[in-house]
Tab-separated table of C-alpha atoms in Angstrom:
chain	number	residue	atom	x	y	z
A	281	MET	CA	41.559	-174.401	-9.191
A	282	ARG	CA	42.150	-177.220	-11.702
A	283	ARG	CA	41.086	-176.585	-15.275
A	284	GLU	CA	38.731	-179.569	-15.091
A	285	ALA	CA	36.943	-178.007	-12.110
A	286	GLN	CA	36.237	-174.943	-14.226
A	287	TYR	CA	34.721	-176.809	-17.163
A	288	PHE	CA	33.361	-180.127	-15.757
A	289	ARG	CA	31.173	-180.884	-12.801
A	290	THR	CA	32.720	-184.324	-12.529
A	291	TRP	CA	35.632	-186.095	-14.269
A	292	ILE	CA	37.888	-189.144	-14.175
A	293	GLU	CA	41.710	-188.919	-13.862
A	294	ILE	CA	43.771	-191.774	-15.299
A	295	ASP	CA	47.296	-192.076	-13.823
A	296	SER	CA	49.453	-193.443	-16.668
A	297	ASN	CA	52.428	-193.973	-14.350
A	298	ALA	CA	50.306	-196.130	-12.061
A	299	LEU	CA	49.195	-198.164	-15.065
A	300	TYR	CA	52.788	-198.729	-16.187
A	301	ASN	CA	53.840	-199.565	-12.650
A	302	ASN	CA	51.187	-202.326	-12.502
A	303	VAL	CA	52.398	-203.749	-15.802
A	304	ARG	CA	55.956	-203.876	-14.545
A	305	VAL	CA	54.891	-205.566	-11.317
A	306	MET	CA	53.183	-208.342	-13.254
A	307	THR	CA	55.705	-208.836	-16.124
A	308	LYS	CA	58.433	-209.353	-13.500
A	309	ARG	CA	56.588	-212.613	-12.667
A	310	LEU	CA	56.490	-213.879	-16.211
A	311	ALA	CA	58.908	-215.983	-18.176
A	312	PRO	CA	60.247	-214.345	-21.369
A	313	ARG	CA	58.000	-214.658	-24.410
A	314	THR	CA	54.887	-215.124	-22.275
A	315	ARG	CA	52.161	-213.123	-24.026
A	316	PHE	CA	50.544	-210.394	-21.981
A	317	MET	CA	46.820	-209.928	-22.688
A	318	ALA	CA	45.698	-206.683	-21.102
A	319	VAL	CA	41.997	-207.227	-20.379
A	320	ILE	CA	40.273	-204.014	-21.278
A	321	LYS	CA	36.783	-205.384	-21.730
A	322	SER	CA	33.729	-203.492	-20.548
A	323	ASN	CA	35.251	-200.021	-21.163
A	324	ALA	CA	38.504	-201.188	-19.436
A	325	TYR	CA	36.684	-201.731	-16.187
A	326	GLY	CA	35.444	-198.128	-16.277
A	327	HIS	CA	38.800	-196.648	-17.148
A	328	GLY	CA	38.152	-196.015	-20.869
A	329	LEU	CA	38.548	-198.613	-23.582
A	330	THR	CA	40.513	-196.551	-26.100
A	331	GLN	CA	42.392	-194.507	-23.512
A	332	ILE	CA	43.890	-197.562	-21.790
A	333	ALA	CA	44.639	-199.312	-25.083
A	334	GLN	CA	46.419	-196.294	-26.458
A	335	LEU	CA	48.437	-195.786	-23.260
A	336	LEU	CA	49.685	-199.370	-23.312
A	337	ALA	CA	50.307	-199.380	-27.063
A	338	LEU	CA	52.367	-196.181	-26.773
A	339	ARG	CA	54.597	-197.717	-24.163
A	340	SER	CA	55.419	-200.845	-26.210
A	341	SER	CA	58.902	-200.777	-24.609
A	342	LEU	CA	57.275	-202.175	-21.462
A	343	PHE	CA	56.568	-205.332	-23.377
A	344	ALA	CA	58.874	-205.371	-26.394
A	345	SER	CA	59.568	-208.871	-27.678
A	346	ARG	CA	59.751	-210.313	-24.162
A	347	TYR	CA	56.040	-210.077	-23.484
A	348	PRO	CA	54.037	-209.664	-26.683
A	349	LEU	CA	51.037	-207.397	-26.026
A	350	TRP	CA	47.487	-208.470	-26.695
A	351	PHE	CA	44.238	-206.811	-25.791
A	352	GLY	CA	41.231	-208.748	-24.400
A	353	VAL	CA	37.738	-207.298	-25.018
A	354	ASP	CA	34.229	-208.516	-24.400
A	355	SER	CA	32.655	-208.078	-27.805
A	356	ILE	CA	33.236	-207.615	-31.510
A	357	VAL	CA	31.905	-204.051	-30.975
A	358	GLU	CA	34.742	-203.190	-28.600
A	359	ALA	CA	37.298	-204.880	-30.880
A	360	LEU	CA	36.159	-202.945	-34.001
A	361	ARG	CA	36.182	-199.706	-31.997
A	362	LEU	CA	39.862	-200.282	-31.167
A	363	ARG	CA	40.761	-201.032	-34.752
A	364	LYS	CA	39.016	-197.826	-35.777
A	365	GLU	CA	41.103	-195.929	-33.217
A	366	GLY	CA	44.331	-197.314	-34.724
A	367	ILE	CA	45.160	-200.157	-32.327
A	368	THR	CA	47.247	-202.668	-34.227
A	369	GLN	CA	48.024	-205.243	-31.463
A	370	PRO	CA	46.245	-208.601	-31.501
A	371	LEU	CA	42.699	-208.334	-30.275
A	372	PHE	CA	40.862	-211.229	-28.576
A	373	VAL	CA	37.120	-211.329	-27.982
A	374	LEU	CA	36.400	-213.103	-24.690
A	375	GLY	CA	32.601	-213.027	-24.989
A	376	PHE	CA	30.003	-214.584	-27.218
A	377	THR	CA	29.829	-213.314	-30.780
A	378	LEU	CA	26.551	-213.354	-32.640
A	379	PRO	CA	26.624	-215.616	-35.736
A	380	ALA	CA	25.746	-212.734	-38.065
A	381	ARG	CA	28.850	-210.827	-36.861
A	382	LEU	CA	31.495	-213.594	-37.004
A	383	LYS	CA	32.600	-212.540	-40.498
A	384	GLU	CA	33.415	-208.999	-39.303
A	385	ALA	CA	36.388	-210.395	-37.430
A	386	VAL	CA	38.128	-211.511	-40.599
A	387	GLY	CA	38.907	-208.239	-42.265
A	388	ALA	CA	39.845	-206.571	-38.961
A	389	ASP	CA	42.137	-209.411	-37.835
A	390	ILE	CA	40.244	-210.092	-34.635
A	391	THR	CA	40.496	-213.431	-32.821
A	392	LEU	CA	37.255	-214.879	-31.443
A	393	SER	CA	36.256	-217.278	-28.703
A	394	ILE	CA	34.381	-220.416	-29.751
A	395	SER	CA	32.733	-222.104	-26.778
A	396	SER	CA	29.777	-224.145	-28.130
A	397	PHE	CA	28.967	-226.466	-31.001
A	398	GLU	CA	26.355	-223.972	-32.246
A	399	SER	CA	29.018	-221.287	-32.623
A	400	LEU	CA	31.361	-223.801	-34.240
A	401	LYS	CA	28.688	-224.660	-36.774
A	402	ALA	CA	28.131	-220.951	-37.589
A	403	LEU	CA	31.879	-220.468	-38.000
A	404	SER	CA	32.180	-223.490	-40.316
A	405	ALA	CA	29.539	-222.008	-42.606
A	406	LEU	CA	31.719	-218.990	-43.471
A	407	LYS	CA	33.842	-218.954	-46.650
A	408	GLN	CA	36.427	-216.802	-44.894
A	409	ARG	CA	37.033	-217.733	-41.316
A	410	PRO	CA	38.574	-215.622	-38.522
A	411	GLN	CA	41.223	-216.824	-36.126
A	412	PHE	CA	39.674	-218.389	-33.026
A	413	HIS	CA	40.469	-219.993	-29.681
A	414	ILE	CA	38.556	-222.810	-28.129
A	415	LYS	CA	37.149	-222.119	-24.632
A	416	ILE	CA	37.205	-225.088	-22.208
A	417	ASP	CA	34.824	-225.259	-19.254
A	418	THR	CA	36.892	-226.759	-16.421
A	419	GLY	CA	34.431	-226.188	-13.618
A	420	MET	CA	33.229	-222.576	-13.656
A	421	HIS	CA	30.278	-223.654	-15.812
A	422	ARG	CA	29.726	-220.551	-17.904
A	423	GLN	CA	31.142	-220.680	-21.467
A	424	GLY	CA	33.009	-223.603	-22.875
A	425	PHE	CA	33.307	-227.248	-23.956
A	426	GLU	CA	33.639	-229.750	-21.125
A	427	LEU	CA	36.350	-232.394	-21.064
A	428	LYS	CA	33.772	-235.043	-22.084
A	429	ASP	CA	33.036	-233.004	-25.224
A	430	ILE	CA	36.616	-232.912	-26.495
A	431	LEU	CA	36.559	-235.993	-28.723
A	432	GLN	CA	33.335	-234.787	-30.343
A	433	LEU	CA	34.845	-231.312	-30.687
A	434	ILE	CA	37.924	-232.755	-32.446
A	435	LYS	CA	35.735	-234.594	-34.827
A	436	ALA	CA	33.693	-231.468	-35.615
A	437	LEU	CA	36.748	-229.355	-36.161
A	438	LYS	CA	38.291	-231.839	-38.575
A	439	LYS	CA	35.016	-232.287	-40.504
A	440	ALA	CA	34.723	-228.528	-40.972
A	441	LYS	CA	38.494	-228.179	-41.655
A	442	LEU	CA	38.813	-225.706	-38.860
A	443	ALA	CA	42.088	-225.208	-36.934
A	444	PRO	CA	42.019	-223.233	-33.666
A	445	ALA	CA	44.896	-220.902	-32.913
A	446	GLY	CA	44.568	-221.349	-29.212
A	447	VAL	CA	42.743	-222.939	-26.319
A	448	TYR	CA	41.931	-221.406	-22.944
A	449	THR	CA	39.913	-221.669	-19.741
A	450	HIS	CA	38.946	-219.392	-16.822
A	451	PHE	CA	39.459	-220.077	-13.109
A	452	ALA	CA	36.618	-219.721	-10.646
A	453	SER	CA	38.629	-219.073	-7.415
A	454	ALA	CA	42.258	-218.367	-8.312
A	455	LYS	CA	42.083	-215.110	-6.351
A	456	ASP	CA	41.989	-217.048	-3.053
A	457	PRO	CA	45.497	-218.328	-2.116
A	458	GLY	CA	44.079	-220.190	0.873
A	459	TYR	CA	41.980	-222.462	-1.358
A	460	PRO	CA	44.207	-223.697	-4.213
A	461	SER	CA	42.646	-227.142	-4.650
A	462	PHE	CA	39.818	-226.099	-6.964
A	463	THR	CA	42.137	-223.991	-9.124
A	464	ASN	CA	44.656	-226.854	-9.332
A	465	GLY	CA	41.886	-229.224	-10.333
A	466	GLN	CA	40.681	-226.881	-13.047
A	467	PHE	CA	44.231	-226.534	-14.323
A	468	ARG	CA	44.747	-230.337	-14.544
A	469	THR	CA	41.482	-230.663	-16.464
A	470	PHE	CA	42.567	-227.890	-18.867
A	471	LEU	CA	45.949	-229.502	-19.526
A	472	LYS	CA	44.149	-232.828	-20.368
A	473	ALA	CA	41.895	-231.018	-22.858
A	474	ALA	CA	44.825	-229.201	-24.419
A	475	ALA	CA	46.830	-232.389	-24.695
A	476	LEU	CA	43.947	-234.142	-26.486
A	477	LEU	CA	43.756	-231.347	-29.033
A	478	LYS	CA	47.516	-231.494	-29.563
A	479	LYS	CA	47.428	-235.276	-29.987
A	480	ALA	CA	44.688	-234.848	-32.583
A	481	GLY	CA	47.031	-232.773	-34.734
A	482	PHE	CA	46.286	-229.204	-33.616
A	483	LYS	CA	49.805	-227.898	-33.063
A	484	ASN	CA	51.230	-224.642	-31.730
A	485	LEU	CA	48.090	-223.777	-29.793
A	486	ILE	CA	48.363	-220.726	-27.551
A	487	ARG	CA	47.325	-221.997	-24.107
A	488	HIS	CA	46.073	-219.513	-21.537
A	489	ALA	CA	44.283	-219.788	-18.225
A	490	ALA	CA	45.552	-217.165	-15.775
A	491	ALA	CA	43.647	-213.917	-15.179
A	492	SER	CA	44.782	-211.570	-12.368
A	493	GLY	CA	44.543	-214.233	-9.643
A	494	GLY	CA	46.430	-216.836	-11.652
A	495	THR	CA	49.052	-214.299	-12.792
A	496	LEU	CA	49.817	-213.110	-9.271
A	497	LEU	CA	49.266	-216.335	-7.234
A	498	PHE	CA	49.660	-219.348	-9.489
A	499	PRO	CA	52.797	-219.008	-11.650
A	500	ASP	CA	52.556	-222.573	-12.895
A	501	THR	CA	49.370	-221.598	-14.758
A	502	HIS	CA	51.003	-218.862	-16.843
A	503	LEU	CA	51.570	-221.146	-19.850
A	504	ASP	CA	51.786	-219.168	-23.126
A	505	MET	CA	49.766	-216.087	-22.131
A	506	VAL	CA	48.291	-214.406	-19.057
A	507	ARG	CA	45.135	-212.264	-19.009
A	508	PRO	CA	45.302	-209.738	-16.080
A	509	GLY	CA	42.374	-207.394	-15.663
A	510	MET	CA	41.746	-205.991	-12.192
A	511	ALA	CA	45.437	-206.072	-11.271
A	512	LEU	CA	46.199	-203.954	-14.329
A	513	TYR	CA	44.128	-201.178	-12.799
A	514	GLY	CA	45.803	-201.362	-9.396
A	515	TYR	CA	43.580	-203.655	-7.367
A	516	PHE	CA	44.294	-207.123	-6.063
A	517	PRO	CA	41.557	-209.514	-7.214
A	518	SER	CA	40.500	-210.214	-3.620
A	519	SER	CA	41.193	-209.155	-0.096
A	520	GLU	CA	42.833	-212.550	0.523
A	521	ALA	CA	45.219	-211.957	-2.358
A	522	GLU	CA	46.002	-208.452	-1.047
A	523	THR	CA	46.818	-209.811	2.418
A	524	HIS	CA	49.034	-212.509	0.887
A	525	LEU	CA	50.912	-210.235	-1.571
A	526	ALA	CA	50.760	-206.549	-0.684
A	527	HIS	CA	53.878	-206.585	1.477
A	528	ARG	CA	55.998	-207.557	-1.573
A	529	MET	CA	54.026	-206.288	-4.502
A	530	HIS	CA	52.864	-202.695	-4.833
A	531	LEU	CA	49.900	-202.164	-7.109
A	532	ARG	CA	48.675	-198.590	-7.629
A	533	PRO	CA	45.069	-197.626	-8.433
A	534	VAL	CA	44.925	-196.025	-11.868
A	535	LEU	CA	41.599	-194.272	-11.596
A	536	SER	CA	40.561	-191.264	-9.524
A	537	TRP	CA	37.004	-189.954	-9.709
A	538	LYS	CA	36.528	-186.264	-8.865
A	539	ALA	CA	33.772	-183.654	-8.826
A	540	VAL	CA	33.147	-180.172	-7.516
A	541	VAL	CA	31.058	-178.723	-4.677
A	542	GLY	CA	28.004	-177.296	-6.493
A	543	GLU	CA	26.427	-175.489	-3.528
A	544	VAL	CA	27.017	-174.947	0.159
A	545	LYS	CA	24.160	-174.219	2.561
A	546	LEU	CA	23.336	-174.214	6.297
A	547	ILE	CA	20.412	-176.448	7.327
A	548	LYS	CA	18.695	-175.822	10.633
A	549	LYS	CA	18.305	-178.334	13.435
A	550	GLY	CA	15.204	-180.531	13.003
A	551	GLU	CA	15.004	-180.198	9.191
A	552	TYR	CA	15.163	-183.226	6.869
A	553	ILE	CA	17.352	-184.036	3.818
A	554	GLY	CA	16.565	-185.562	0.477
A	555	TYR	CA	13.985	-188.022	-0.850
A	556	ASP	CA	11.883	-189.929	1.687
A	557	LEU	CA	13.143	-187.797	4.554
A	558	THR	CA	15.486	-190.578	5.698
A	559	GLU	CA	17.678	-188.291	7.874
A	560	ARG	CA	16.836	-185.444	10.198
A	561	PHE	CA	19.465	-182.974	11.384
A	562	PRO	CA	20.201	-183.171	15.121
A	563	GLN	CA	21.836	-179.780	14.977
A	564	ASP	CA	22.496	-176.899	12.610
A	565	THR	CA	24.580	-178.397	9.852
A	566	ARG	CA	26.582	-177.095	6.905
A	567	ILE	CA	26.116	-179.306	3.868
A	568	GLY	CA	27.601	-179.508	0.365
A	569	ILE	CA	25.658	-180.475	-2.779
A	570	ILE	CA	27.756	-182.513	-5.193
A	571	PRO	CA	26.467	-182.862	-8.802
A	572	VAL	CA	26.888	-186.679	-9.095
A	573	GLY	CA	24.390	-189.452	-8.408
A	574	TYR	CA	23.469	-192.984	-9.386
A	575	TRP	CA	23.264	-192.045	-13.088
A	576	HIS	CA	26.997	-191.329	-12.903
A	577	GLY	CA	27.665	-194.599	-11.145
A	578	PHE	CA	27.668	-193.475	-7.525
A	579	ASP	CA	25.620	-196.352	-6.137
A	580	ARG	CA	22.309	-195.625	-4.426
A	581	GLY	CA	23.354	-198.100	-1.712
A	582	LEU	CA	25.821	-195.495	-0.498
A	583	SER	CA	22.923	-193.405	0.814
A	584	SER	CA	23.779	-192.265	4.381
A	585	VAL	CA	26.857	-194.530	4.508
A	586	GLY	CA	29.183	-193.475	1.701
A	587	GLU	CA	31.989	-190.981	2.218
A	588	VAL	CA	33.761	-188.544	-0.091
A	589	LEU	CA	36.750	-186.227	0.459
A	590	VAL	CA	36.468	-182.454	0.659
A	591	GLY	CA	39.275	-180.319	1.968
A	592	GLY	CA	41.288	-183.407	2.840
A	593	ARG	CA	38.564	-184.635	5.209
A	594	ARG	CA	36.017	-187.487	4.976
A	595	ARG	CA	32.458	-186.215	4.499
A	596	ARG	CA	29.543	-188.555	4.938
A	597	VAL	CA	26.767	-188.755	2.374
A	598	LEU	CA	23.516	-187.446	3.868
A	599	GLY	CA	20.193	-189.090	3.003
A	600	ARG	CA	19.381	-190.663	-0.364
A	601	VAL	CA	21.761	-190.696	-3.298
A	602	SER	CA	19.671	-189.069	-6.070
A	603	MET	CA	19.932	-189.623	-9.764
A	604	ASP	CA	22.188	-186.620	-10.343
A	605	MET	CA	23.325	-185.272	-6.964
A	606	ILE	CA	24.302	-186.132	-3.406
A	607	ALA	CA	24.468	-184.110	-0.201
A	608	VAL	CA	27.422	-184.422	2.173
A	609	ASP	CA	28.118	-183.201	5.709
A	610	LEU	CA	30.608	-180.365	5.748
A	611	SER	CA	30.675	-179.951	9.504
A	612	GLY	CA	33.618	-181.069	11.617
A	613	GLY	CA	36.199	-178.563	10.566
A	614	GLY	CA	37.609	-177.009	7.397
A	615	VAL	CA	36.037	-174.526	5.068
A	616	ALA	CA	34.432	-175.624	1.791
A	617	ARG	CA	33.173	-173.375	-0.910
A	618	GLN	CA	31.367	-173.703	-4.232
A	619	GLY	CA	33.808	-175.054	-6.855
A	620	ASP	CA	36.073	-176.880	-4.382
A	621	GLU	CA	37.355	-180.274	-5.522
A	622	VAL	CA	35.620	-183.334	-4.246
A	623	VAL	CA	37.221	-186.828	-4.391
A	624	LEU	CA	34.742	-189.691	-4.824
A	625	LEU	CA	37.437	-192.264	-5.494
A	626	GLY	CA	41.129	-191.647	-4.846
A	627	LYS	CA	43.361	-189.551	-2.651
A	628	GLN	CA	43.156	-186.007	-1.308
A	629	ASP	CA	45.939	-184.932	1.058
A	630	LYS	CA	46.456	-187.823	3.473
A	631	GLU	CA	43.066	-189.416	3.070
A	632	GLU	CA	41.977	-191.963	0.441
A	633	VAL	CA	38.732	-193.577	-0.635
A	634	THR	CA	39.209	-196.872	-2.531
A	635	ALA	CA	36.894	-198.989	-4.601
A	636	SER	CA	37.402	-201.810	-2.113
A	637	GLU	CA	36.189	-199.587	0.747
A	638	MET	CA	33.134	-198.456	-1.219
A	639	ALA	CA	32.336	-202.076	-2.164
A	640	MET	CA	32.535	-203.166	1.448
A	641	ARG	CA	30.016	-200.566	2.514
A	642	ILE	CA	27.387	-201.856	0.123
A	643	ALA	CA	28.288	-205.612	0.113
A	644	THR	CA	29.475	-205.808	-3.489
A	645	SER	CA	32.757	-206.157	-5.403
A	646	PRO	CA	35.250	-203.401	-6.259
A	647	TYR	CA	34.961	-204.691	-9.843
A	648	GLU	CA	31.377	-203.474	-9.861
A	649	ILE	CA	32.247	-200.102	-8.307
A	650	ILE	CA	34.679	-199.077	-10.980
A	651	THR	CA	33.098	-200.785	-14.011
A	652	ARG	CA	29.723	-199.112	-13.410
A	653	ILE	CA	31.098	-195.568	-13.559
A	654	ASN	CA	29.270	-193.847	-16.414
A	655	PRO	CA	31.457	-194.036	-19.548
A	656	LEU	CA	30.295	-190.561	-20.668
A	657	ILE	CA	32.210	-188.891	-17.845
A	658	HIS	CA	35.128	-186.846	-19.158
A	659	LYS	CA	38.557	-188.467	-18.691
A	660	VAL	CA	41.945	-186.787	-18.149
A	661	ILE	CA	45.249	-188.583	-18.588
A	662	SER	CA	47.860	-187.580	-16.002
A	663	ASP	CA	51.479	-188.631	-15.626
């Protein structure tokens, strides 16, 4: 029995070799000196903010001077946490920063996103100003200045004596190789905006646009920096991208989610299972109770349709997913006992459950499956 199974009812395993493999796969596609921003926002997509940052920082030889390493986070809170944990690499906040917290970025050497005139005004009011990049809205219509705003933006920057260190955008559909026209149009718009800023006297801007989709599928968009997220963790950004690339590019999932069998029992034919009595047993059935539920991030939508691995076999979830436990069908061969390992995400013997599979069962995205795993679950680094 694994040590984790003795002390934890559920845990996450992080495969450091898989993480490093995925970095190598992507950096092979980059020109030398292209900056590599590892996007570790939102608790590193469920993998652990500080754990992933520390693993990548420790293996700086993967990047060296050829691909300077940055980290992309969602908030000033995540950035400050990394500084507290000893991360010295450049940190970039992708999300909105509250005006009252802008000044915190100065002492911690954190680079911020500025995507509205209101944020620009708040920044200009500071005596000491942090480094910042300008976000351009090229068609996704979330954050950012539109192309029609650029001349007004330039005027505001010069009036406030502000000089951005970079300029960037985000693609809406770069993960679909079969539909490049919108991405190409966004990229052209971005290049126009960047050219206007350069012409206005803002030199040496770091230009970046490519997240995982752009990094893998649109090499012309790499520019001065790429920002891979999902691919870093071993998943193609879409099924279309996987079909297009998997035969020549091997990404490996970094995260496995495991638990233990908490109880085994035999339920008689005709009895019901779980809340709302949604399933009735057509025959005597051996079931296992697993101490995870939707509080842990095992989606309630997986009720009666999700599968886990026990004894190297797929075991269907029975009835409702509860807050803190699920029941699974142990019939169909094999012997399971209390304390046996359960794989919720990952491999066991020859079987594997992936985030993409789970997402398909409940009509969502694998991004949501892994990101919503409860961050309090114990994590183990393996190599």
